Coordinates of C-alpha atoms in Angstrom, one line a residue:
X1 CA 52.2 -8.3 -124.8
X2 CA 54.4 -6.9 -123.4
X3 CA 51.9 -5.2 -121.1
X4 CA 49.9 -8.0 -120.0
X5 CA 53.3 -9.4 -118.9
X6 CA 54.3 -5.8 -117.8
X7 CA 51.3 -6.1 -115.6
X8 CA 51.4 -9.1 -113.6
X9 CA 54.8 -8.4 -113.2
X10 CA 53.9 -5.5 -111.4
X11 CA 51.8 -7.5 -109.5
X12 CA 53.5 -10.3 -108.6
X13 CA 56.2 -7.8 -107.6
X14 CA 53.6 -5.9 -105.0
X15 CA 52.9 -9.2 -104.0
X16 CA 56.4 -9.8 -103.3
X17 CA 56.9 -6.1 -102.3
X18 CA 54.6 -7.1 -99.9
X19 CA 55.1 -10.6 -98.2
X20 CA 51.8 -11.8 -99.1
X21 CA 50.6 -10.4 -96.0
X22 CA 47.5 -9.4 -97.8
X23 CA 46.9 -12.9 -98.3
X24 CA 47.3 -13.7 -94.6
X25 CA 46.5 -11.3 -93.0
X26 CA 42.7 -12.2 -94.9
X27 CA 43.4 -16.1 -94.1
X28 CA 44.0 -14.6 -90.2
X29 CA 40.7 -11.9 -90.1
X30 CA 39.1 -15.9 -91.6
X31 CA 39.5 -17.4 -89.5
X32 CA 38.8 -15.7 -85.9
X33 CA 35.6 -15.2 -87.2
X34 CA 35.0 -18.0 -87.6
X35 CA 36.2 -19.1 -85.2
X36 CA 33.8 -16.5 -83.3
X37 CA 31.1 -18.3 -84.8
X38 CA 31.6 -21.8 -83.6
X39 CA 32.3 -20.0 -80.2
X40 CA 28.7 -17.9 -80.4
X41 CA 27.1 -21.6 -81.3
X42 CA 28.9 -23.2 -77.8
X43 CA 27.0 -20.2 -76.2
X44 CA 23.8 -21.5 -77.5
X45 CA 24.1 -25.4 -78.0
X46 CA 22.3 -25.6 -74.6
X47 CA 19.0 -24.0 -76.6
X48 CA 16.6 -27.8 -77.1
X49 CA 16.6 -28.3 -80.9
X50 CA 12.8 -28.7 -80.3
X51 CA 12.5 -25.0 -78.5
X52 CA 14.8 -23.3 -81.8
X53 CA 12.7 -25.3 -84.5
X54 CA 9.0 -24.7 -82.9
X55 CA 9.3 -21.8 -80.2
X56 CA 5.9 -20.0 -81.2
X57 CA 4.6 -24.2 -80.1
X58 CA 6.4 -23.8 -76.9
X59 CA 5.4 -21.1 -75.5
X60 CA 1.4 -21.9 -76.4
X61 CA 3.0 -25.2 -74.3
X62 CA 3.4 -23.0 -71.4
X63 CA 0.3 -20.7 -71.5
X64 CA -2.0 -23.7 -71.1
X65 CA 0.5 -25.6 -68.5
X66 CA 0.3 -22.4 -66.3
X67 CA -2.9 -21.7 -67.7
X68 CA -4.2 -25.2 -66.3
X69 CA -2.4 -24.8 -62.9
X70 CA -4.5 -21.4 -62.8
X71 CA -7.9 -22.8 -62.4
X72 CA -6.6 -25.0 -60.2
X73 CA -5.7 -22.8 -57.4
X74 CA -9.9 -21.8 -58.3
X75 CA -11.1 -25.3 -57.5
X76 CA -7.8 -26.0 -55.2
X77 CA -8.9 -22.2 -53.4
X78 CA -4.9 -21.9 -52.3
X79 CA -3.5 -18.7 -50.9
X80 CA -4.2 -15.4 -52.9
X81 CA -1.0 -14.2 -54.3
X82 CA -0.7 -17.4 -55.9
X83 CA -3.5 -16.1 -58.3
X84 CA -1.8 -13.3 -59.1
X85 CA 2.3 -15.6 -59.2
X86 CA 0.6 -17.5 -61.7
X87 CA -0.9 -15.9 -64.6
X88 CA 3.2 -13.2 -64.1
X89 CA 4.7 -16.8 -64.5
X90 CA 1.8 -17.8 -67.5
X91 CA 2.7 -14.4 -70.1
X92 CA 6.7 -14.0 -68.5
X93 CA 8.6 -16.0 -71.5
X94 CA 6.8 -14.4 -74.2
X95 CA 6.3 -10.7 -72.4
X96 CA 10.3 -11.0 -71.5
X97 CA 10.7 -11.6 -75.3
X98 CA 8.8 -8.6 -76.4
X99 CA 10.3 -6.3 -73.9
X100 CA 14.0 -7.4 -75.8
X101 CA 13.0 -6.8 -78.5
X102 CA 10.7 -3.7 -78.7
X103 CA 14.3 -2.7 -76.6
X104 CA 16.8 -3.5 -79.8
X105 CA 14.0 -1.8 -82.1
X106 CA 14.5 1.7 -82.3
X107 CA 11.6 3.8 -82.8
X108 CA 12.6 5.1 -86.0
X109 CA 11.8 0.8 -87.6
X110 CA 8.2 1.7 -87.3
X111 CA 7.1 4.4 -88.7
X112 CA 3.2 4.4 -90.2
X113 CA 5.0 5.5 -94.4
X114 CA 2.1 2.9 -95.1
X115 CA -0.5 4.5 -93.9
X116 CA -2.8 6.2 -95.1
X117 CA -4.8 10.2 -93.2
X118 CA -8.0 7.8 -93.1
X119 CA -6.3 5.3 -91.2
X120 CA -4.8 7.7 -88.7
X121 CA -8.0 10.4 -87.9
X122 CA -10.2 6.4 -88.5
X123 CA -7.2 4.9 -85.2
X124 CA -7.6 8.9 -83.2
X125 CA -11.1 8.1 -83.9
X126 CA -11.4 4.8 -81.2
X127 CA -9.0 6.4 -79.4
X128 CA -11.6 9.3 -78.4
X129 CA -14.8 6.6 -77.9
X130 CA -12.6 3.9 -75.6
X131 CA -11.7 7.0 -73.4
X132 CA -15.7 8.4 -73.2
X133 CA -16.1 5.1 -72.1
X134 CA -13.4 4.4 -69.9
X135 CA -14.9 8.3 -68.4
X136 CA -18.4 7.4 -67.7
X137 CA -17.8 3.9 -66.5
X138 CA -15.2 5.6 -63.6
X139 CA -18.9 8.5 -63.6
X140 CA -20.7 5.9 -62.6
X141 CA -19.1 3.8 -61.3
X142 CA -18.9 6.4 -58.5
X143 CA -22.2 7.5 -57.8
X144 CA -23.0 3.5 -56.9
X145 CA -19.9 3.6 -54.6
X146 CA -21.2 6.7 -52.9
X147 CA -24.2 6.0 -53.0
X148 CA -23.4 2.4 -51.2
X149 CA -21.9 3.1 -48.8
X150 CA -24.3 6.4 -47.8
X151 CA -26.9 3.1 -47.5
X152 CA -24.6 1.2 -45.3
X153 CA -22.7 3.5 -43.4
X154 CA -24.7 6.1 -43.2
X155 CA -24.1 9.8 -42.1
X156 CA -21.3 8.5 -39.3
X157 CA -17.9 11.3 -42.0
X158 CA -15.7 8.6 -39.7
X159 CA -17.4 5.4 -40.9
X160 CA -17.4 7.1 -44.3
X161 CA -14.2 7.9 -44.8
X162 CA -11.7 4.5 -43.5
X163 CA -14.8 3.1 -46.2
X164 CA -13.8 4.8 -48.7
X165 CA -10.4 4.5 -47.7
X166 CA -10.6 1.2 -48.1
X167 CA -12.1 1.3 -50.8
X168 CA -9.3 2.6 -52.7
X169 CA -6.7 0.4 -52.2
X170 CA -9.8 -2.6 -53.1
X171 CA -8.8 -0.3 -56.9
X172 CA -6.2 -0.7 -56.9
X173 CA -5.2 -4.4 -58.6
X174 CA -8.4 -3.6 -60.6
X175 CA -6.6 -0.2 -61.7
X176 CA -3.0 -2.1 -62.0
X177 CA -5.1 -5.4 -63.6
X178 CA -6.4 -2.5 -66.6
X179 CA -2.9 -0.6 -67.5
X180 CA -1.6 -4.4 -67.7
X181 CA -3.4 -5.0 -70.3
X182 CA -3.6 -1.7 -72.0
X183 CA 0.4 -2.7 -72.1
X184 CA -0.5 -5.6 -73.6
X185 CA -2.6 -4.4 -76.4
X186 CA 0.5 -2.1 -77.1
X187 CA 3.3 -4.5 -76.8
X188 CA 1.3 -6.3 -79.2
X189 CA 0.0 -3.9 -81.6
X190 CA 3.9 -3.3 -82.0
X191 CA 5.2 -6.3 -82.5
X192 CA 2.6 -6.6 -85.7
X193 CA 3.5 -3.9 -87.2
X194 CA 8.0 -5.9 -85.9
X195 CA 7.7 -9.7 -87.4
X196 CA 4.1 -10.0 -88.0
X197 CA 1.7 -13.2 -86.8
X198 CA 4.1 -15.9 -88.5
X199 CA 6.1 -18.6 -86.2
X200 CA 9.4 -17.7 -87.9
X201 CA 9.1 -14.3 -89.5
X202 CA 10.6 -13.9 -93.0
X203 CA 11.2 -10.7 -93.6
X204 CA 10.9 -8.1 -90.2
X205 CA 12.1 -4.9 -89.1
X206 CA 13.2 -6.0 -86.1
X207 CA 17.4 -4.4 -86.8
X208 CA 19.7 -6.6 -87.5
X209 CA 22.0 -6.0 -85.6
X210 CA 20.1 -8.1 -83.1
X211 CA 21.6 -11.1 -81.2
X212 CA 23.8 -10.4 -84.5
X213 CA 25.7 -14.1 -85.1
X214 CA 23.4 -16.1 -82.5
X215 CA 20.4 -17.0 -85.6
X216 CA 19.4 -20.6 -82.8
X217 CA 18.6 -17.4 -78.9
X218 CA 17.4 -14.9 -82.2
X219 CA 14.9 -17.5 -83.3
X220 CA 13.9 -18.4 -80.1
X221 CA 13.1 -15.5 -79.1
X222 CA 11.5 -13.3 -81.6
X223 CA 9.2 -16.5 -82.0
X224 CA 7.9 -16.1 -78.7
X225 CA 7.7 -11.8 -79.4
X226 CA 3.9 -13.1 -81.0
X227 CA 1.8 -10.4 -80.7
X228 CA -1.2 -12.9 -80.4
X229 CA 0.2 -15.1 -77.9
X230 CA 1.5 -12.1 -76.2
X231 CA -1.7 -11.2 -76.3
X232 CA -3.4 -14.5 -75.3
X233 CA -1.4 -15.7 -71.9
X234 CA -0.6 -11.2 -70.8
X235 CA -4.2 -10.4 -71.4
X236 CA -6.8 -13.7 -71.1
X237 CA -4.9 -14.6 -67.4
X238 CA -5.2 -11.0 -66.9
X239 CA -8.7 -10.9 -67.3
X240 CA -10.1 -13.7 -66.2
X241 CA -7.9 -12.2 -62.1
X242 CA -9.8 -9.1 -62.9
X243 CA -12.8 -10.7 -63.5
X244 CA -12.8 -13.3 -60.8
X245 CA -9.9 -12.4 -57.9
X246 CA -10.6 -8.4 -58.3
X247 CA -14.1 -8.1 -58.1
X248 CA -14.3 -10.6 -56.0
X249 CA -11.4 -8.0 -53.0
X250 CA -13.7 -5.5 -54.1
X251 CA -16.7 -7.0 -52.8
X252 CA -15.5 -8.7 -49.3
X253 CA -14.4 -5.4 -49.0
X254 CA -17.8 -4.3 -49.4
X255 CA -19.5 -7.1 -47.4

């Protein structure tokens, strides 16, 4: 009895001594947290509710819209540079979201701790096969271009050099398109490991501090940073640009 009373008295004395400061400070802290959370919520209130609920569907709708404009551009035959602008716009939302998510994620979050030795070597094997195929294609193309130039121009060294430089300039869009596609595939590969294929992943490897306190904006950004959407919006439209626009430019220069 006396022991319990002594403890209660000691606690009461401690509270009186501090003047109730701990409880007041805790209340102030909680109030500040609530106010801060409300302020951040208001900052993201401009995001439409349907976009927050279905970010991936919004991304697909955006991509289809610009894909339709790309087809219309091909039919109407507008200026050549508009094609690249439309391709960039089609991939813009998912690309920006992907870059933001990947920039905020340390590489340590993507360590392949569950990868097998066989899987590791198989991926390296596929990379070597792809590199060999690219090298072989470049050799064949170089020989073909050299033969074509010699047959069209003849033995004029000056004209052969000028046409060679023109072909190099014409090849720049092709090279950039291939590098762009490799970049898109690599980003999609990391996104798959980082957040999976779901529209709103339940469990991700995205750092917890990423957009902390702003769940609406985080949901939209992570939803748009989807590997499938990135592949379709970035890789699909790039393939169209490669096989329609860039090839036409090369044929025009040769002709």
